[in-house]
Amino acid sequence: ASDGIFYYDDVAQAKFQQEKPWANDPHYFKRVKISALALLKMVVHARSGGTIEVMGLMQGKTDGDSIIVMDAFALPVEGTETRVNAQADAYEYMVEYSQTNKLAGRLENVVGWYHSHPGYGCWLSGIDVSTQMLNQQFQEPFLAVVIDPTRTVSAGKVEIGAFRTYPEGYKPPDEPVSEYQTIPLNKIEDFGVHCKQYYALDITYFKSSLDSHLLDLLWNKYWVNTLSSSPLLGNGDYVAGQISDLAEKLEQAENQLAHSRIGGIVPATLQKKKEDEPQLAKITRDSAKITVEQVHGLMSQVIKDILFNSVRQ
Amino acid sequence: KGMKKHTAIDKWNTQLKSLSQSISNRVC
Amino acid sequence: MAPSSSSGLTFKLHPLVIVNISDHYTRVKTQLNPPPSVAAASGNGHGGDVAFQQNPRVYGCVIGVQRGRTVEIFNSFELLYDPITDILDRSFLEKKQELYKKVFPHFYILGWYSTGSDAQESDMHIHKALMDINESPVYVLLNPSINHAQKDLPVTIYESELHVIDGVPQLIFVHASYTIETVEAERISVDHVAHLKPSDGGSAATQLAAHLTGIHSAIKMLNSRIRVLYQYLVAMQKGDIPCENSLLRQVSSLLRRLPAIESERFQDDFLMEYNDKLLITYLAMFTNCSSTMNELVDKFNTAYDRHT
């Protein structure tokens, strides 16, 4: 029964395409279900790009207010933050790949695009918002997924976000509630200007019965990699960058303190949104995040040192 | 090795020192 | 079929390949066997060939890199099987290869994959047909039947070797051993889907618990394997099982490798990292204290209506 999600009903999908329920409700799609395969492919591709933004497309279908991502494929496009609609460079590739996929039995259509934000979090920049708005104009239903491969490795969990933009000029009735994330100083303006133009969808994952069985058995092999890996190695530049950014934010906060009567505090009665949180409090949260990740890494190193280096003949 | 990280930590330390000075100036 | 390969090649298989093949199989199987609700709506029955529909065979190519004697299989893509010629559709393969080369220029076709319980005689046709692309292709076979009693991955890698059988030289499939290799991001996402962790932050306590649980599980696996070895050696010592000198040599060699690292340079690096993390923690604590102090000062100034 759990494998039923893998069945592609083209009649039902065509019917949904005709009805277009999203046309009257900019907030129609609320959930995203990503397959184990799609997640794996996207994260591996994003990490392979290193510090360069890479992108790809996602194939899938819809089910009510959910977009189901069955598969993903990489596009030969880099530097997605340098121009709007970077995927235009790969239209020919997209068409060819989709055609070959259909021949091989992958019947799902393209339902979105993914790209990476190496080290600066999962959100949509101005260019991303423009690209996604264009996509939503001509290719609905369409989803934007952002993956941060650097933070994924640093934090030890997948950093991913799924978004859809509102139409131009639309003002949502409620402020979207989003989870706090650290944004580097040089990206804060880009983030702040456009953050109200899109909303985040809830992400869940699914896998087939065979996937579950294989992943359980895989643990019998890759536990060695879990034990031997260390998030401290390989991410040194990122950590240095984070600390440097933190220092710059502190400098900015200090300048604000020096020039304001109240040191950034908004009385609780007037505090309507989380954005009114004092800048210093945000910086404290950022520093706590960096510290927690570093301490986690250190813990595993110390445990391994005790385990493998304290043995004596 | 680790120069970048130590430079960043040093910067953090310097800013903290300056910040604590600013805060204590506001007490008086 | 000879028991094992003698080529001396080391095979490394990435989990993405396994999940890819699994997904391919599941998708084809589900399309051939629609869920009951869809089948009832469309009036389709399962018809005659149930056995075939239960376990359809799927085919594809595996790609990766070969560095010296190490063959690392990173990814795979699906192919079409031509039942007339009994081999994989060549033009489709070349088209796919061209597309994948644009995105993964460093990957080469290393072989092919299929599903089933064992390699068939007819698989050799497909294998030979790929030899003009890769001189010694590999054959990755995934057994899709779910057996919860099995502990080993149902994935077999075959190589082909030329053996003289009854005076006739012929290619046969031989088992090749492999290890599972992951890059860090791949391991994290496999862990993520295997345990279906939420991708949101969670509290610091949740993150710590998740991190320590991972390490705990890995150490538990190590412990269980050491216990099995220990019990085996005790039984050998007692005489319950015959003495196996090669195993004893391996165990002795393993023990002599401990402590794993004991150099001064490692100690210096390790302590440097340790102290750096302590310093970061210290500075984070100061930052937190400064923030709290600032709030206190503001409240104080507001309460006593003081101006800066």
CSV table of N, CA and C in Angstrom, one decimal, chain A residues 3 6-8 36-37 39-41 43-44 47 74 76 93 96-97 100-101 103-107 152-153 156-158 179 205 207-211 213-215 217-223 225-227 229 232 243 257 261-263 265 280-281 284 291 294-296 298-303 305 308-309 311-313, chain C residues 15-16 18-20 22-23 25-27 30-31 34-35 38 80 92 96 99-100 102-103 144 146-147 150-152 154 180 182 184-185 187-194 196 199-201 207-208 211 215 217-219 221-222 225 255-256 258-262 266 270 274 277 280-281 284 288 291 294-295 298 305 307:
chain,number,residue,atom,x,y,z
A,3,ASP,N,3.5,1.7,-1.4
A,3,ASP,CA,4.2,1.9,-2.8
A,3,ASP,C,3.2,2.5,-3.7
A,6,PHE,N,3.9,5.6,-5.8
A,6,PHE,CA,4.8,5.5,-7.0
A,6,PHE,C,4.0,5.3,-8.3
A,7,TYR,N,2.7,5.1,-8.2
A,7,TYR,CA,1.9,4.9,-9.4
A,7,TYR,C,1.5,6.3,-10.0
A,8,TYR,N,1.7,6.4,-11.3
A,8,TYR,CA,1.4,7.7,-12.0
A,8,TYR,C,0.1,7.5,-12.7
A,36,ALA,N,12.8,9.5,-1.2
A,36,ALA,CA,14.2,9.3,-0.7
A,36,ALA,C,15.2,9.5,-1.9
A,37,LEU,N,14.8,9.0,-3.1
A,37,LEU,CA,15.8,9.1,-4.2
A,37,LEU,C,16.0,10.6,-4.6
A,39,LEU,N,15.7,13.3,-2.8
A,39,LEU,CA,16.4,14.0,-1.8
A,39,LEU,C,17.9,13.6,-1.9
A,40,LEU,N,18.2,12.4,-2.1
A,40,LEU,CA,19.6,11.9,-2.2
A,40,LEU,C,20.3,12.6,-3.4
A,41,LYS,N,19.6,12.5,-4.5
A,41,LYS,CA,20.2,13.1,-5.7
A,41,LYS,C,20.4,14.6,-5.6
A,43,VAL,N,20.8,16.5,-2.8
A,43,VAL,CA,21.8,16.8,-1.9
A,43,VAL,C,23.2,16.5,-2.4
A,44,VAL,N,23.3,15.3,-3.0
A,44,VAL,CA,24.6,14.9,-3.6
A,44,VAL,C,25.1,15.9,-4.7
A,47,ARG,N,26.1,19.3,-3.2
A,47,ARG,CA,27.4,19.2,-2.5
A,47,ARG,C,28.5,19.1,-3.5
A,74,ALA,N,20.0,16.7,-12.5
A,74,ALA,CA,20.8,17.9,-12.5
A,74,ALA,C,20.8,18.6,-13.9
A,76,PRO,N,23.0,21.2,-16.5
A,76,PRO,CA,24.4,21.8,-16.7
A,76,PRO,C,24.4,23.3,-16.7
A,93,TYR,N,18.7,20.8,-23.1
A,93,TYR,CA,19.0,19.7,-22.3
A,93,TYR,C,17.8,19.2,-21.6
A,96,GLU,N,15.4,17.3,-24.0
A,96,GLU,CA,16.0,16.0,-24.3
A,96,GLU,C,15.9,15.0,-23.1
A,97,TYR,N,16.3,15.5,-22.0
A,97,TYR,CA,16.3,14.6,-20.8
A,97,TYR,C,14.9,14.2,-20.5
A,100,THR,N,13.8,11.5,-22.9
A,100,THR,CA,14.4,10.1,-22.7
A,100,THR,C,13.9,9.5,-21.4
A,101,ASN,N,13.6,10.3,-20.4
A,101,ASN,CA,13.1,9.8,-19.2
A,101,ASN,C,11.7,9.2,-19.4
A,103,LEU,N,10.6,7.9,-22.1
A,103,LEU,CA,10.8,6.6,-22.8
A,103,LEU,C,11.2,5.5,-21.9
A,104,ALA,N,12.0,5.9,-20.8
A,104,ALA,CA,12.4,4.9,-19.9
A,104,ALA,C,11.4,4.6,-18.8
A,105,GLY,N,10.2,5.2,-18.9
A,105,GLY,CA,9.2,4.9,-18.0
A,105,GLY,C,9.0,5.9,-16.8
A,106,ARG,N,9.7,7.0,-16.8
A,106,ARG,CA,9.5,8.0,-15.8
A,106,ARG,C,8.5,9.0,-16.4
A,107,LEU,N,7.2,8.7,-16.1
A,107,LEU,CA,6.1,9.4,-16.7
A,107,LEU,C,5.8,10.8,-16.2
A,152,THR,N,24.4,21.5,5.6
A,152,THR,CA,24.0,20.1,5.8
A,152,THR,C,25.1,19.4,6.4
A,153,VAL,N,26.3,19.5,5.9
A,153,VAL,CA,27.5,18.8,6.4
A,153,VAL,C,27.8,19.3,7.8
A,156,GLY,N,25.0,18.3,10.2
A,156,GLY,CA,24.7,16.8,10.3
A,156,GLY,C,23.3,16.5,10.0
A,157,LYS,N,22.5,17.5,9.4
A,157,LYS,CA,21.1,17.1,9.0
A,157,LYS,C,20.9,17.9,7.7
A,158,VAL,N,19.9,17.5,6.9
A,158,VAL,CA,19.7,18.1,5.6
A,158,VAL,C,19.0,19.5,5.8
A,179,GLU,N,10.8,29.6,10.2
A,179,GLU,CA,11.8,29.3,11.3
A,179,GLU,C,13.0,30.2,11.1
A,205,TYR,N,9.0,13.3,3.8
A,205,TYR,CA,9.7,12.4,2.9
A,205,TYR,C,8.9,11.1,2.9
A,207,LYS,N,9.4,6.8,1.2
A,207,LYS,CA,10.2,5.8,0.5
A,207,LYS,C,9.4,4.6,0.3
A,208,SER,N,9.8,3.8,-0.6
A,208,SER,CA,9.1,2.5,-0.9
A,208,SER,C,9.4,1.5,0.1
A,209,SER,N,8.7,0.4,0.1
A,209,SER,CA,9.0,-0.7,1.0
A,209,SER,C,10.3,-1.3,0.7
A,210,LEU,N,10.7,-1.4,-0.5
A,210,LEU,CA,12.0,-1.9,-0.9
A,210,LEU,C,13.1,-0.9,-0.4
A,211,ASP,N,12.9,0.4,-0.6
A,211,ASP,CA,13.8,1.4,-0.1
A,211,ASP,C,14.0,1.2,1.4
A,213,HIS,N,13.6,-1.4,3.3
A,213,HIS,CA,14.3,-2.7,3.5
A,213,HIS,C,15.8,-2.5,3.2
A,214,LEU,N,16.1,-1.9,2.1
A,214,LEU,CA,17.5,-1.7,1.7
A,214,LEU,C,18.2,-0.7,2.6
A,215,LEU,N,17.5,0.4,3.0
A,215,LEU,CA,18.2,1.4,3.9
A,215,LEU,C,18.5,0.8,5.2
A,217,LEU,N,19.2,-2.4,5.8
A,217,LEU,CA,20.4,-3.2,5.6
A,217,LEU,C,21.6,-2.4,5.3
A,218,LEU,N,21.5,-1.3,4.7
A,218,LEU,CA,22.6,-0.4,4.4
A,218,LEU,C,23.3,0.0,5.7
A,219,TRP,N,22.5,0.2,6.7
A,219,TRP,CA,23.1,0.6,8.0
A,219,TRP,C,24.2,-0.4,8.4
A,220,ASN,N,24.0,-1.7,8.1
A,220,ASN,CA,25.0,-2.7,8.5
A,220,ASN,C,26.3,-2.4,7.8
A,221,LYS,N,26.3,-1.6,6.8
A,221,LYS,CA,27.6,-1.2,6.1
A,221,LYS,C,28.1,0.2,6.4
A,222,TYR,N,27.1,1.2,6.4
A,222,TYR,CA,27.7,2.5,6.5
A,222,TYR,C,27.8,3.0,7.9
A,223,TRP,N,27.6,2.2,8.9
A,223,TRP,CA,27.8,2.6,10.2
A,223,TRP,C,29.3,3.0,10.4
A,225,ASN,N,31.1,4.5,8.2
A,225,ASN,CA,31.3,5.9,7.7
A,225,ASN,C,30.8,6.8,8.7
A,226,THR,N,29.7,6.5,9.4
A,226,THR,CA,29.1,7.3,10.5
A,226,THR,C,30.2,7.5,11.6
A,227,LEU,N,30.8,6.4,11.9
A,227,LEU,CA,31.8,6.5,13.0
A,227,LEU,C,33.1,7.2,12.5
A,229,SER,N,33.3,9.6,10.2
A,229,SER,CA,33.2,10.9,9.6
A,229,SER,C,33.4,11.9,10.7
A,232,LEU,N,33.9,18.4,11.6
A,232,LEU,CA,34.9,19.4,11.8
A,232,LEU,C,35.9,19.5,10.6
A,243,ILE,N,32.1,32.7,11.7
A,243,ILE,CA,32.6,33.5,12.9
A,243,ILE,C,32.9,34.9,12.5
A,257,LEU,N,23.8,50.4,19.0
A,257,LEU,CA,23.7,50.7,20.4
A,257,LEU,C,24.2,52.1,20.7
A,261,ARG,N,18.8,55.4,21.7
A,261,ARG,CA,18.6,55.7,23.2
A,261,ARG,C,18.3,54.4,23.9
A,262,ILE,N,17.4,53.6,23.3
A,262,ILE,CA,17.1,52.3,23.8
A,262,ILE,C,18.0,51.3,23.0
A,263,GLY,N,18.6,50.5,23.8
A,263,GLY,CA,19.6,49.6,23.1
A,263,GLY,C,19.0,48.5,22.3
A,265,ILE,N,16.0,47.4,22.3
A,265,ILE,CA,14.9,46.7,23.0
A,265,ILE,C,13.6,47.3,22.6
A,280,LEU,N,21.1,42.0,19.0
A,280,LEU,CA,22.0,41.3,19.9
A,280,LEU,C,21.5,39.9,20.2
A,281,ALA,N,20.2,39.8,20.4
A,281,ALA,CA,19.6,38.5,20.7
A,281,ALA,C,19.7,37.5,19.5
A,284,THR,N,23.3,36.4,19.4
A,284,THR,CA,23.5,35.3,20.4
A,284,THR,C,23.0,34.0,19.9
A,291,THR,N,28.4,27.4,17.9
A,291,THR,CA,29.0,26.7,19.0
A,291,THR,C,28.5,25.2,19.2
A,294,GLN,N,30.0,23.0,16.6
A,294,GLN,CA,31.4,22.7,16.8
A,294,GLN,C,31.5,21.8,18.0
A,295,VAL,N,30.7,22.0,19.0
A,295,VAL,CA,30.8,21.1,20.2
A,295,VAL,C,30.4,19.6,19.8
A,296,HIS,N,29.4,19.5,19.0
A,296,HIS,CA,28.9,18.2,18.5
A,296,HIS,C,30.1,17.5,17.8
A,298,LEU,N,33.2,18.1,18.1
A,298,LEU,CA,34.3,17.8,19.1
A,298,LEU,C,34.0,16.6,20.0
A,299,MET,N,32.7,16.5,20.3
A,299,MET,CA,32.2,15.3,21.1
A,299,MET,C,32.5,14.0,20.4
A,300,SER,N,32.2,14.0,19.1
A,300,SER,CA,32.5,12.7,18.4
A,300,SER,C,34.0,12.5,18.3
A,301,GLN,N,34.8,13.5,18.1
A,301,GLN,CA,36.2,13.3,18.1
A,301,GLN,C,36.8,12.8,19.4
A,302,VAL,N,36.3,13.3,20.5
A,302,VAL,CA,36.7,12.9,21.8
A,302,VAL,C,36.3,11.4,22.1
A,303,ILE,N,35.1,11.1,21.7
A,303,ILE,CA,34.6,9.8,21.9
A,303,ILE,C,35.5,8.8,21.1
A,305,ASP,N,38.5,9.3,20.1
A,305,ASP,CA,39.9,9.2,20.6
A,305,ASP,C,39.9,8.3,21.8
A,308,PHE,N,39.5,4.5,20.4
A,308,PHE,CA,40.6,3.9,19.5
A,308,PHE,C,42.0,4.2,20.0
A,309,ASN,N,42.2,5.2,20.8
A,309,ASN,CA,43.5,5.6,21.1
A,309,ASN,C,43.9,5.4,22.6
A,311,VAL,N,43.6,2.4,24.0
A,311,VAL,CA,43.8,1.0,24.1
A,311,VAL,C,45.4,0.8,24.2
A,312,ARG,N,45.8,0.1,25.2
A,312,ARG,CA,47.2,-0.2,25.3
A,312,ARG,C,47.5,-1.7,25.3
A,313,GLN,N,48.6,-2.1,24.7
A,313,GLN,CA,48.9,-3.5,24.6
A,313,GLN,C,49.3,-4.0,26.0
C,15,PRO,N,25.4,4.5,-2.0
C,15,PRO,CA,24.0,4.2,-1.7
C,15,PRO,C,23.0,4.7,-2.7
C,16,LEU,N,23.4,5.8,-3.4
C,16,LEU,CA,22.6,6.4,-4.4
C,16,LEU,C,22.2,5.4,-5.5
C,18,ILE,N,22.0,2.2,-5.2
C,18,ILE,CA,21.1,1.2,-4.7
C,18,ILE,C,19.7,1.7,-4.7
C,19,VAL,N,19.6,3.0,-4.2
C,19,VAL,CA,18.3,3.6,-4.1
C,19,VAL,C,17.7,3.9,-5.5
C,20,ASN,N,18.6,4.2,-6.4
C,20,ASN,CA,18.2,4.4,-7.8
C,20,ASN,C,17.5,3.2,-8.4
C,22,SER,N,16.4,0.6,-6.8
C,22,SER,CA,15.2,0.2,-6.1
C,22,SER,C,14.0,1.0,-6.6
C,23,ASP,N,14.3,2.3,-6.8
C,23,ASP,CA,13.2,3.2,-7.2
C,23,ASP,C,12.7,2.8,-8.6
C,25,TYR,N,12.8,-0.1,-10.0
C,25,TYR,CA,12.1,-1.4,-9.9
C,25,TYR,C,10.7,-1.1,-9.4
C,26,THR,N,10.6,-0.3,-8.3
C,26,THR,CA,9.3,-0.1,-7.6
C,26,THR,C,8.4,0.6,-8.6
C,27,ARG,N,8.9,1.6,-9.3
C,27,ARG,CA,8.1,2.4,-10.3
C,27,ARG,C,7.5,1.5,-11.3
C,30,THR,N,5.0,-0.9,-9.9
C,30,THR,CA,3.7,-0.2,-9.5
C,30,THR,C,2.9,0.1,-10.7
C,31,GLN,N,3.6,0.5,-11.8
C,31,GLN,CA,2.9,0.9,-13.1
C,31,GLN,C,2.2,-0.4,-13.7
C,34,PRO,N,-1.2,-1.6,-10.8
C,34,PRO,CA,-1.8,-0.4,-10.2
C,34,PRO,C,-2.4,-0.6,-8.9
C,35,PRO,N,-2.4,0.4,-8.0
C,35,PRO,CA,-3.1,0.2,-6.7
C,35,PRO,C,-4.6,-0.2,-6.9
C,38,VAL,N,-7.2,2.4,-8.2
C,38,VAL,CA,-7.0,2.9,-9.6
C,38,VAL,C,-7.5,1.7,-10.5
C,80,LEU,N,16.7,1.1,-21.8
C,80,LEU,CA,15.6,0.4,-22.4
C,80,LEU,C,16.2,-1.0,-22.8
C,92,PHE,N,19.6,4.6,-27.3
C,92,PHE,CA,19.1,5.3,-26.1
C,92,PHE,C,20.3,5.4,-25.1
C,96,LYS,N,21.7,8.9,-23.6
C,96,LYS,CA,21.7,9.1,-22.1
C,96,LYS,C,23.1,9.5,-21.7
C,99,LEU,N,24.0,13.0,-22.4
C,99,LEU,CA,23.3,13.9,-21.4
C,99,LEU,C,24.0,13.9,-20.1
C,100,TYR,N,24.4,12.7,-19.6
C,100,TYR,CA,25.0,12.6,-18.3
C,100,TYR,C,26.4,13.2,-18.3
C,102,LYS,N,27.4,15.8,-19.8
C,102,LYS,CA,27.3,17.3,-19.7
C,102,LYS,C,27.2,17.7,-18.2
C,103,VAL,N,26.6,16.9,-17.4
C,103,VAL,CA,26.5,17.2,-16.0
C,103,VAL,C,27.5,16.6,-15.1
C,144,PRO,N,15.2,-7.9,-5.6
C,144,PRO,CA,14.2,-7.0,-5.0
C,144,PRO,C,13.2,-7.7,-4.0
C,146,ILE,N,11.9,-8.9,-0.7
C,146,ILE,CA,12.1,-8.5,0.7
C,146,ILE,C,12.1,-9.6,1.7
C,147,ASN,N,13.2,-9.9,2.3
C,147,ASN,CA,13.3,-11.0,3.2
C,147,ASN,C,13.9,-10.4,4.5
C,150,GLN,N,17.1,-11.7,6.3
C,150,GLN,CA,18.5,-11.5,5.7
C,150,GLN,C,19.2,-10.3,6.4
C,151,LYS,N,20.4,-10.4,6.6
C,151,LYS,CA,21.2,-9.3,7.2
C,151,LYS,C,22.1,-8.6,6.2
C,152,ASP,N,22.3,-9.3,5.1
C,152,ASP,CA,23.3,-8.7,4.1
C,152,ASP,C,22.5,-8.0,3.0
C,154,PRO,N,21.1,-7.2,-0.4
C,154,PRO,CA,20.8,-8.1,-1.6
C,154,PRO,C,21.4,-7.6,-2.9
C,180,ILE,N,30.6,-0.4,0.8
C,180,ILE,CA,29.7,0.8,0.6
C,180,ILE,C,30.5,2.0,0.9
C,182,THR,N,30.4,6.3,1.0
C,182,THR,CA,29.6,7.5,1.0
C,182,THR,C,30.4,8.7,1.1
C,184,GLU,N,30.1,12.6,2.6
C,184,GLU,CA,29.5,13.1,3.9
C,184,GLU,C,28.0,13.5,3.6
C,185,ALA,N,27.8,14.3,2.6
C,185,ALA,CA,26.4,14.8,2.3
C,185,ALA,C,25.5,13.6,2.0
C,187,ARG,N,25.8,10.5,3.1
C,187,ARG,CA,25.6,9.7,4.3
C,187,ARG,C,24.5,10.4,5.2
C,188,ILE,N,24.6,11.7,5.2
C,188,ILE,CA,23.6,12.5,6.0
C,188,ILE,C,22.2,12.3,5.5
C,189,SER,N,22.1,12.4,4.1
C,189,SER,CA,20.8,12.3,3.5
C,189,SER,C,20.2,10.9,3.6
C,190,VAL,N,21.1,9.9,3.5
C,190,VAL,CA,20.7,8.5,3.7
C,190,VAL,C,20.2,8.3,5.1
C,191,ASP,N,20.9,8.8,6.1
C,191,ASP,CA,20.5,8.8,7.5
C,191,ASP,C,19.1,9.5,7.7
C,192,HIS,N,19.0,10.6,7.0
C,192,HIS,CA,17.8,11.4,7.1
C,192,HIS,C,16.6,10.7,6.6
C,193,VAL,N,16.7,10.0,5.5
C,193,VAL,CA,15.5,9.3,5.0
C,193,VAL,C,15.4,7.9,5.7
C,194,ALA,N,16.5,7.3,6.1
C,194,ALA,CA,16.4,6.0,6.7
C,194,ALA,C,15.6,6.1,8.0
C,196,LEU,N,13.9,9.0,8.8
C,196,LEU,CA,12.8,10.1,8.5
C,196,LEU,C,12.9,11.1,9.6
C,199,SER,N,13.2,17.9,9.1
C,199,SER,CA,14.3,18.8,8.6
C,199,SER,C,14.3,20.2,9.3
C,200,ASP,N,13.4,20.4,10.2
C,200,ASP,CA,13.4,21.7,10.9
C,200,ASP,C,14.4,21.6,12.0
C,201,GLY,N,14.7,22.7,12.6
C,201,GLY,CA,15.8,22.8,13.6
C,201,GLY,C,15.6,21.9,14.8
C,207,GLN,N,18.6,18.2,18.9
C,207,GLN,CA,19.8,18.1,18.0
C,207,GLN,C,20.9,17.2,18.6
C,208,LEU,N,21.1,17.5,19.9
C,208,LEU,CA,22.2,16.8,20.6
C,208,LEU,C,21.8,15.3,20.7
C,211,HIS,N,22.3,13.6,17.4
C,211,HIS,CA,23.7,13.4,17.1
C,211,HIS,C,24.3,12.3,17.9
C,215,ILE,N,25.9,8.3,16.9
C,215,ILE,CA,27.2,7.8,17.3
C,215,ILE,C,27.0,6.6,18.2
C,217,SER,N,24.6,4.4,18.0
C,217,SER,CA,24.2,3.3,17.2
C,217,SER,C,25.4,2.7,16.5
C,218,ALA,N,26.3,3.6,16.0
C,218,ALA,CA,27.5,3.1,15.3
C,218,ALA,C,28.4,2.3,16.2
C,219,ILE,N,28.6,2.9,17.4
C,219,ILE,CA,29.4,2.2,18.4
C,219,ILE,C,28.8,0.9,18.8
C,221,MET,N,27.1,-1.1,16.9
C,221,MET,CA,27.4,-2.0,15.9
C,221,MET,C,28.8,-2.5,16.0
C,222,LEU,N,29.7,-1.6,16.3
C,222,LEU,CA,31.1,-2.0,16.4
C,222,LEU,C,31.3,-3.0,17.6
C,225,ARG,N,30.0,-6.5,16.7
C,225,ARG,CA,30.9,-7.3,15.8
C,225,ARG,C,32.1,-7.7,16.6
C,255,LEU,N,44.7,-5.9,16.2
C,255,LEU,CA,45.0,-5.4,17.6
C,255,LEU,C,46.3,-4.6,17.7
C,256,ARG,N,47.2,-5.0,16.8
C,256,ARG,CA,48.5,-4.3,16.9
C,256,ARG,C,48.4,-2.9,16.2
C,258,LEU,N,46.2,-0.8,17.1
C,258,LEU,CA,45.7,0.1,18.2
C,258,LEU,C,46.8,0.4,19.2
C,259,PRO,N,46.9,1.6,19.7
C,259,PRO,CA,46.1,2.7,19.4
C,259,PRO,C,46.2,3.2,17.9
C,260,ALA,N,45.1,3.7,17.4
C,260,ALA,CA,45.0,4.0,16.0
C,260,ALA,C,46.0,5.1,15.6
C,261,ILE,N,46.0,6.2,16.4
C,261,ILE,CA,47.0,7.2,16.1
C,261,ILE,C,47.6,7.6,17.4
C,262,GLU,N,48.9,7.7,17.4
C,262,GLU,CA,49.6,8.0,18.7
C,262,GLU,C,50.8,8.9,18.4
C,266,PHE,N,49.5,14.4,15.9
C,266,PHE,CA,48.1,14.2,16.0
C,266,PHE,C,47.7,14.8,17.4
C,270,PHE,N,44.9,17.7,17.6
C,270,PHE,CA,43.7,17.3,18.4
C,270,PHE,C,43.5,18.3,19.5
C,274,TYR,N,40.6,21.0,20.1
C,274,TYR,CA,39.9,21.0,21.4
C,274,TYR,C,39.8,22.4,22.0
C,277,LYS,N,37.6,24.9,20.1
C,277,LYS,CA,36.2,24.7,20.4
C,277,LYS,C,35.8,25.3,21.7
C,280,ILE,N,35.7,29.0,21.4
C,280,ILE,CA,34.4,29.4,20.7
C,280,ILE,C,33.3,29.4,21.7
C,281,THR,N,33.2,28.3,22.5
C,281,THR,CA,32.1,28.2,23.5
C,281,THR,C,32.2,29.3,24.5
C,284,ALA,N,31.0,32.5,22.9
C,284,ALA,CA,29.6,32.4,22.7
C,284,ALA,C,28.9,32.7,24.0
C,288,ASN,N,26.4,35.9,24.8
C,288,ASN,CA,25.1,35.7,25.5
C,288,ASN,C,25.0,36.6,26.7
C,291,SER,N,24.5,40.2,25.7
C,291,SER,CA,23.1,40.4,25.2
C,291,SER,C,22.2,40.6,26.5
C,294,ASN,N,22.9,43.9,28.2
C,294,ASN,CA,22.3,45.0,27.4
C,294,ASN,C,20.8,45.1,27.7
C,295,GLU,N,20.1,44.0,27.8
C,295,GLU,CA,18.7,44.0,28.1
C,295,GLU,C,18.5,44.6,29.5
C,298,ASP,N,19.0,48.3,29.5
C,298,ASP,CA,17.9,49.0,28.9
C,298,ASP,C,16.7,49.1,29.9
C,305,ASP,N,14.1,56.0,33.8
C,305,ASP,CA,14.0,57.1,32.8
C,305,ASP,C,15.3,57.8,32.6
C,307,HIS,N,18.6,58.8,30.3
C,307,HIS,CA,18.9,59.0,28.9
C,307,HIS,C,20.4,58.8,28.7
